[in-house]
XYZ file of C-alpha atoms in Angstrom:
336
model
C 20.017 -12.591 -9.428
C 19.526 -9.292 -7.226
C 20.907 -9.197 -4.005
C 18.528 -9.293 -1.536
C 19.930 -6.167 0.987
C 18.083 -4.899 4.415
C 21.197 -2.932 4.721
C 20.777 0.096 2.388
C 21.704 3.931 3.656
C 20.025 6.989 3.164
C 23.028 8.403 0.549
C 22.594 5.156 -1.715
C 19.172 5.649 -2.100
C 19.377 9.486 -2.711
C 21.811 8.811 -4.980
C 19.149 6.280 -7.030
C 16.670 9.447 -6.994
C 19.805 11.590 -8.409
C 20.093 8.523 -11.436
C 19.782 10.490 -15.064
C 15.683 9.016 -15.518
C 16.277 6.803 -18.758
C 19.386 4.841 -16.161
C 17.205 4.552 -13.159
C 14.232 3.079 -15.382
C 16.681 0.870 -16.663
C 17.973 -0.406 -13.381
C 14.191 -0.572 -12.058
C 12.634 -2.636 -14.979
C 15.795 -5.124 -14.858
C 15.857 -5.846 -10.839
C 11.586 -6.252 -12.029
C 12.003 -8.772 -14.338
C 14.578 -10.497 -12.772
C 12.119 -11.259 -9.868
C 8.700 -10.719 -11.506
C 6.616 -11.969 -14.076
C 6.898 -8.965 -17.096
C 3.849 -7.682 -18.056
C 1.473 -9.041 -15.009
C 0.013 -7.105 -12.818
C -2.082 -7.725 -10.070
C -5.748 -6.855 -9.933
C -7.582 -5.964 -6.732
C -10.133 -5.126 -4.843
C -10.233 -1.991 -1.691
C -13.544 -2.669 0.351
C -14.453 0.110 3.149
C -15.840 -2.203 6.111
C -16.785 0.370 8.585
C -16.132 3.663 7.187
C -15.914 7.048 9.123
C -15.661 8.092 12.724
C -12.294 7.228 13.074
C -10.078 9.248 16.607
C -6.902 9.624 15.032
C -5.975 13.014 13.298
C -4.058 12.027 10.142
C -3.905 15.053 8.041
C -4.470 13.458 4.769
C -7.831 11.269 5.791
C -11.240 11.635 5.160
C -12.527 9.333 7.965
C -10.975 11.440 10.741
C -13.328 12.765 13.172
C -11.101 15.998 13.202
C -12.065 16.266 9.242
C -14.633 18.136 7.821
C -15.129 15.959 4.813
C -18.488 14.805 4.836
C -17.778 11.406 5.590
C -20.573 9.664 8.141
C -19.330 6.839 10.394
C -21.021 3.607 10.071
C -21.237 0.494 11.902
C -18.804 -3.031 10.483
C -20.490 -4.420 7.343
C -21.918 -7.206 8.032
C -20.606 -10.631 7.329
C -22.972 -11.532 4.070
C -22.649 -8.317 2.931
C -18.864 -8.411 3.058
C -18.942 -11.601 1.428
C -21.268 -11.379 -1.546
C -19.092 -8.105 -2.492
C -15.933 -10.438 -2.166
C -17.445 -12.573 -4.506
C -18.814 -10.120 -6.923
C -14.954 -8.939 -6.810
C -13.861 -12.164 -7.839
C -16.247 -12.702 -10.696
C -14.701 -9.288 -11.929
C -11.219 -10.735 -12.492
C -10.226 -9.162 -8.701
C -7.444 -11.590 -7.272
C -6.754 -9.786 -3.742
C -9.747 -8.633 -2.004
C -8.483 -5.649 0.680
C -10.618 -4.527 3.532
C -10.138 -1.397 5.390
C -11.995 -0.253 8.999
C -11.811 3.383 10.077
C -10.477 2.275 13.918
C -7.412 3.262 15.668
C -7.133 -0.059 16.878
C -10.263 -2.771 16.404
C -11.885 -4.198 19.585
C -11.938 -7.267 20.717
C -15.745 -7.484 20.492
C -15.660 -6.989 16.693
C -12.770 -9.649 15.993
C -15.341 -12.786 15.709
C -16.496 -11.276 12.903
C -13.105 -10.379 11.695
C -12.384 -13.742 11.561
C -15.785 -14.761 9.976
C -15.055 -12.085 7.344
C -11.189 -13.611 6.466
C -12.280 -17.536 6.333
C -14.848 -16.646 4.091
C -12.819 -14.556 1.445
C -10.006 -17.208 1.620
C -12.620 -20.380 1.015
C -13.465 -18.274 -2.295
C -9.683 -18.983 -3.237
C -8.821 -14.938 -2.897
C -6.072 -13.491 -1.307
C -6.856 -11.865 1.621
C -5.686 -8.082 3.039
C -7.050 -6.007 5.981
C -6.174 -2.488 7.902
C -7.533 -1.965 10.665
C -5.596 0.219 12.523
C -3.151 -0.868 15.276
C -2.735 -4.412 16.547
C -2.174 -6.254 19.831
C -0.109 -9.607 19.173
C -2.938 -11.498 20.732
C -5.346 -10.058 17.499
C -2.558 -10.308 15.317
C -2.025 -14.103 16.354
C -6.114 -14.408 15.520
C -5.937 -13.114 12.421
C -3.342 -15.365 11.166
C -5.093 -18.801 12.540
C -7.706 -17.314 10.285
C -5.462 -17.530 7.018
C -4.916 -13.600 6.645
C -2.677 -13.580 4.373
C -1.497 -9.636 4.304
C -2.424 -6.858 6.867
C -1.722 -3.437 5.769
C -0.669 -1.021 8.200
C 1.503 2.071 6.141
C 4.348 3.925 7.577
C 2.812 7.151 5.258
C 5.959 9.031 5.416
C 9.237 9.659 7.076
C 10.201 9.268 10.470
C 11.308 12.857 10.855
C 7.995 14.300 8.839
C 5.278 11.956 10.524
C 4.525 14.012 13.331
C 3.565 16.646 10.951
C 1.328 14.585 9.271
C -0.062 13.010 12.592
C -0.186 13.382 16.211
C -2.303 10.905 17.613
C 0.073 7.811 17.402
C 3.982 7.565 16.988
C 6.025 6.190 14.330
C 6.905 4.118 16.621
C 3.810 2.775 17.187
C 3.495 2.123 13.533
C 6.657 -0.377 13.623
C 5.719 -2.369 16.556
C 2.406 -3.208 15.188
C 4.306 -4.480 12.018
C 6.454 -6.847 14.243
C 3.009 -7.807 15.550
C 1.900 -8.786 12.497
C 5.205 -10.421 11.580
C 5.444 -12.267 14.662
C 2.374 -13.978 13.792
C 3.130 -14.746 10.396
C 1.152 -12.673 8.739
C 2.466 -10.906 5.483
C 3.187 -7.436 5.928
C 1.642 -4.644 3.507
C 3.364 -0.745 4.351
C 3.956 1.857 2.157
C 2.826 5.303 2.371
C 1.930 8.240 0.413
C 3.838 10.834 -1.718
C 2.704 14.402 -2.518
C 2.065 15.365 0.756
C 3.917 18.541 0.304
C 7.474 16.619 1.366
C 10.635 16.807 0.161
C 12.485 14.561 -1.614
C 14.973 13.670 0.960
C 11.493 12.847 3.214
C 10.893 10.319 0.473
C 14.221 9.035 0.638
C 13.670 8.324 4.640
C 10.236 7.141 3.712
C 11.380 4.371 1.649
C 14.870 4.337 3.628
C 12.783 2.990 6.480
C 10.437 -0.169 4.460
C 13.840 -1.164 3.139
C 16.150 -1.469 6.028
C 13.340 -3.454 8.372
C 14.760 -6.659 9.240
C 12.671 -8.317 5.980
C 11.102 -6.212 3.308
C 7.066 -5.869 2.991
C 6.129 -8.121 0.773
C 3.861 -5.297 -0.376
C 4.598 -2.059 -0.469
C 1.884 0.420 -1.643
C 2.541 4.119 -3.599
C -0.300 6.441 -3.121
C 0.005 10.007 -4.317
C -2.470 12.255 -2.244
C -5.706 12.633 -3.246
C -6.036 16.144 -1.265
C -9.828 15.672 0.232
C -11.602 19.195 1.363
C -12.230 19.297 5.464
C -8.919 17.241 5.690
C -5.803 19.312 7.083
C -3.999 18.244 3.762
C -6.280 18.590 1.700
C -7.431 21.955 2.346
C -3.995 23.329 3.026
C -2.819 21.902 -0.483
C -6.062 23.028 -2.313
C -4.620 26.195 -3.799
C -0.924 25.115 -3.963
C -0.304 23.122 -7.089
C 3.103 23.412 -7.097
C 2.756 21.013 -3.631
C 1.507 18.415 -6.008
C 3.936 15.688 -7.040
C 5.649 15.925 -10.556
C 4.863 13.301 -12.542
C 8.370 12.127 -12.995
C 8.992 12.333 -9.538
C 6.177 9.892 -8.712
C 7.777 7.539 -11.005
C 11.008 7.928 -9.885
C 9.816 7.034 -6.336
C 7.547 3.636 -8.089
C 11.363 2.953 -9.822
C 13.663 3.434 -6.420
C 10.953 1.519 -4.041
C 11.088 -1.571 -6.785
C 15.272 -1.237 -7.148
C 15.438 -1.427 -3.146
C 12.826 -3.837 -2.565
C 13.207 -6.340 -5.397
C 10.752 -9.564 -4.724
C 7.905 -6.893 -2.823
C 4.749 -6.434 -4.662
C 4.859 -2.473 -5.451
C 1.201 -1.268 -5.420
C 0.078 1.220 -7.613
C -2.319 3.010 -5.324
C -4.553 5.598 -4.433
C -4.407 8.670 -6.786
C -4.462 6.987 -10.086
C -7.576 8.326 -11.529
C -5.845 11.671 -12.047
C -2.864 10.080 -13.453
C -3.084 10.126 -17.355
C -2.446 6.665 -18.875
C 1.245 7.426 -19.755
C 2.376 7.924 -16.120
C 0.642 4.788 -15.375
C 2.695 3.211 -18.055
C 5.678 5.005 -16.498
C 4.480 3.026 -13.319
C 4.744 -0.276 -14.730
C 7.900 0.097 -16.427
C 9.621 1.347 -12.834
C 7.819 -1.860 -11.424
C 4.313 -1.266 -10.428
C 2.770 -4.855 -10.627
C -0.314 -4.060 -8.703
C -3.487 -2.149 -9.138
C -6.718 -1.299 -7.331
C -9.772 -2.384 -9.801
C -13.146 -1.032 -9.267
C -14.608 2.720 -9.091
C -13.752 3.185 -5.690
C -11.201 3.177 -3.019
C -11.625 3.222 0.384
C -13.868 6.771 0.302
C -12.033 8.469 -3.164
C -12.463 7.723 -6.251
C -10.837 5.017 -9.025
C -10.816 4.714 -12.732
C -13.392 1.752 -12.945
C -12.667 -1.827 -14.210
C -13.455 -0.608 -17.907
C -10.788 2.278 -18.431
C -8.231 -0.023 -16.576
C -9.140 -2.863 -19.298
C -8.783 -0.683 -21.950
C -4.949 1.087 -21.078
C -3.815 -2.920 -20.323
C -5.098 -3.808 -24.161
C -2.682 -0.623 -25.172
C 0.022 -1.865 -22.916
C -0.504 -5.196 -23.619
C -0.316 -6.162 -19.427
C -2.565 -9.216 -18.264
C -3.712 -9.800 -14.618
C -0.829 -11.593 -12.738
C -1.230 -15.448 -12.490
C 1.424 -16.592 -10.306
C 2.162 -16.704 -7.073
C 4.055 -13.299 -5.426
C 8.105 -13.963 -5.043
C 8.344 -13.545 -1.730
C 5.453 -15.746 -0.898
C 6.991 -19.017 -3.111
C 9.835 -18.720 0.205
C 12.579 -17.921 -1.728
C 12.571 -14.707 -0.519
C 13.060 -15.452 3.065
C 15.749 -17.440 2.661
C 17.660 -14.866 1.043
C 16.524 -12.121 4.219
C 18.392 -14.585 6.606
């Protein structure tokens, strides 16, 4: 069985980027189905709560208030609302239902209906996921009691990069809200995004830093960058294709994150409606087991529950059934 390390260094996992492709694919797809169920993958569901209006200044976001983008802040959903689209995801075959709330940090006034929000996905027997920017332990500590199962909070990219990509919080900042959320007991979700115009040794420290925390996400999600006009990214990387990640290299990072973090759920992310259906394939053989149904993330779009249908009848995948390795506690046994 694969060694469960926290422990890996930045030359071992360039040196898994460096792999000839057909021996790192190889590697990835036998740590995968040594710890995962081959040929499931995970359907879910991205749900924008309160969308837009958001202070921070993240380069790559459309719900920044220092974007141009078009994007109009509105209030939190309401509680019905949130629910009846929880259940509509549900009846679509969704098994995680994510939310997502443009704050840099959600007041206390709004967590009530937080809480409302996560007790009534969970009593629908979904599994439950929420950003919502930074939290205290106190809100962390709520949002467990409440049966959250996962909150997502990425790193985006690595240490030495991130203050090009934002200014208005620290990397830092970004890790202690994940010991928040692991304090509590709460699942952690963090990943980041790819095709920012880094370099590969800034995705080496990107997924250098998920893998050495003192226990791996137990989800870690690959977005490629959906480059937004009005965002800094976005516009900057219009009219420079060659900033786009390659293909391969896309997979190669889907293949090292699954080789490093063997029992974490590796999502398959934002940026997969420009992906044709062989690099998606790619995906799943490097250990992708997780997908984002529906025709829309959090304010981009996604390919739509029929297209994704159709490429898992050609790959012959099914929606996963079981329960996610590290949450059957296996897992942390082998982290201590």
């Amino acid at each position: 069985m694969t060694e469960i390390r926290t422990d890996w260094t930045r030359e071992e996992i360039a040196d898994l980027f460096d792999l000839p492709f057909h021996e790192l694919m190889w590697r990835a797809q036998t740590v995968h189905r040594e710890n995962h169920a081959a040929g499931e993958v995970q359907l879910c569901t991205l749900l924008s709560i309160k969308t837009g209006g958001c202070p921070e200044d993240c380069g790559y976001c459309s719900q920044s208030v220092h974007a141009d983008s078009g994007v109009e802040a509105t209030k939190l959903m309401d509680v019905r609302q949130v629910l009846q689209l929880a259940a509509q995801a549900k009846d679509a075959g969704s098994q995680r239902f994510c939310m997502g709330a443009a704050w840099r940090n959600p007041k206390d006034r709004d967590m009530p209906a937080i809480v409302e929000i996560v007790k009534g996905v969970r009593e629908m027997g979904m599994e439950t996921c929420m950003t919502l920017g930074m939290l205290t332990p106190k809100q962390a500590e709520m949002l467990a009691e409440a049966g959250l199962d996962y909150y997502n909070h990425n790193i985006d990219t690595s240490p030495e990069r991130y203050e090009e990509v934002i200014s208005t919080r620290t990397f830092g900042e970004r890790i202690e809200t994940l010991a928040n959320v692991r304090e509590a007991g709460i699942n952690v979700c963090s990943g980041g995004i790819v095709g920012m115009g880094e370099t590969r040794e800034d995705r080496v420290g990107f997924l250098h830093a998920l893998a050495t925390l003192p226990r791996h996400p137990e989800s870690v999600p690959v977005n490629a960058l959906v480059p937004v006009k009005g965002t800094v990214l976005g516009d900057m990387l219009h009219n420079v294709p060659e900033a786009k990640i390659d293909d391969l290299e896309f997979v190669r990072t889907v293949a090292v994150a699954r080789i490093t973090m063997p029992k974490s759920m590796v999502r398959l992310s934002a940026g997969r409606e420009s992906m044709s259906e062989g690099v998606q394939a790619l995906c799943f053989l490097a250990g992708a087991n997780s997908i984002f149904t529906g025709d829309k993330l959090l304010t981009t779009g996604n390919r739509g529950d029929d297209a994704d249908a159709a490429l898992f009848e050609k790959l012959g995948l099914v929606p996963l059934e079981g329960e996610e390795p590290m949450r059957c506690g296996g897992a942390l046994e082998a982290a201590e």
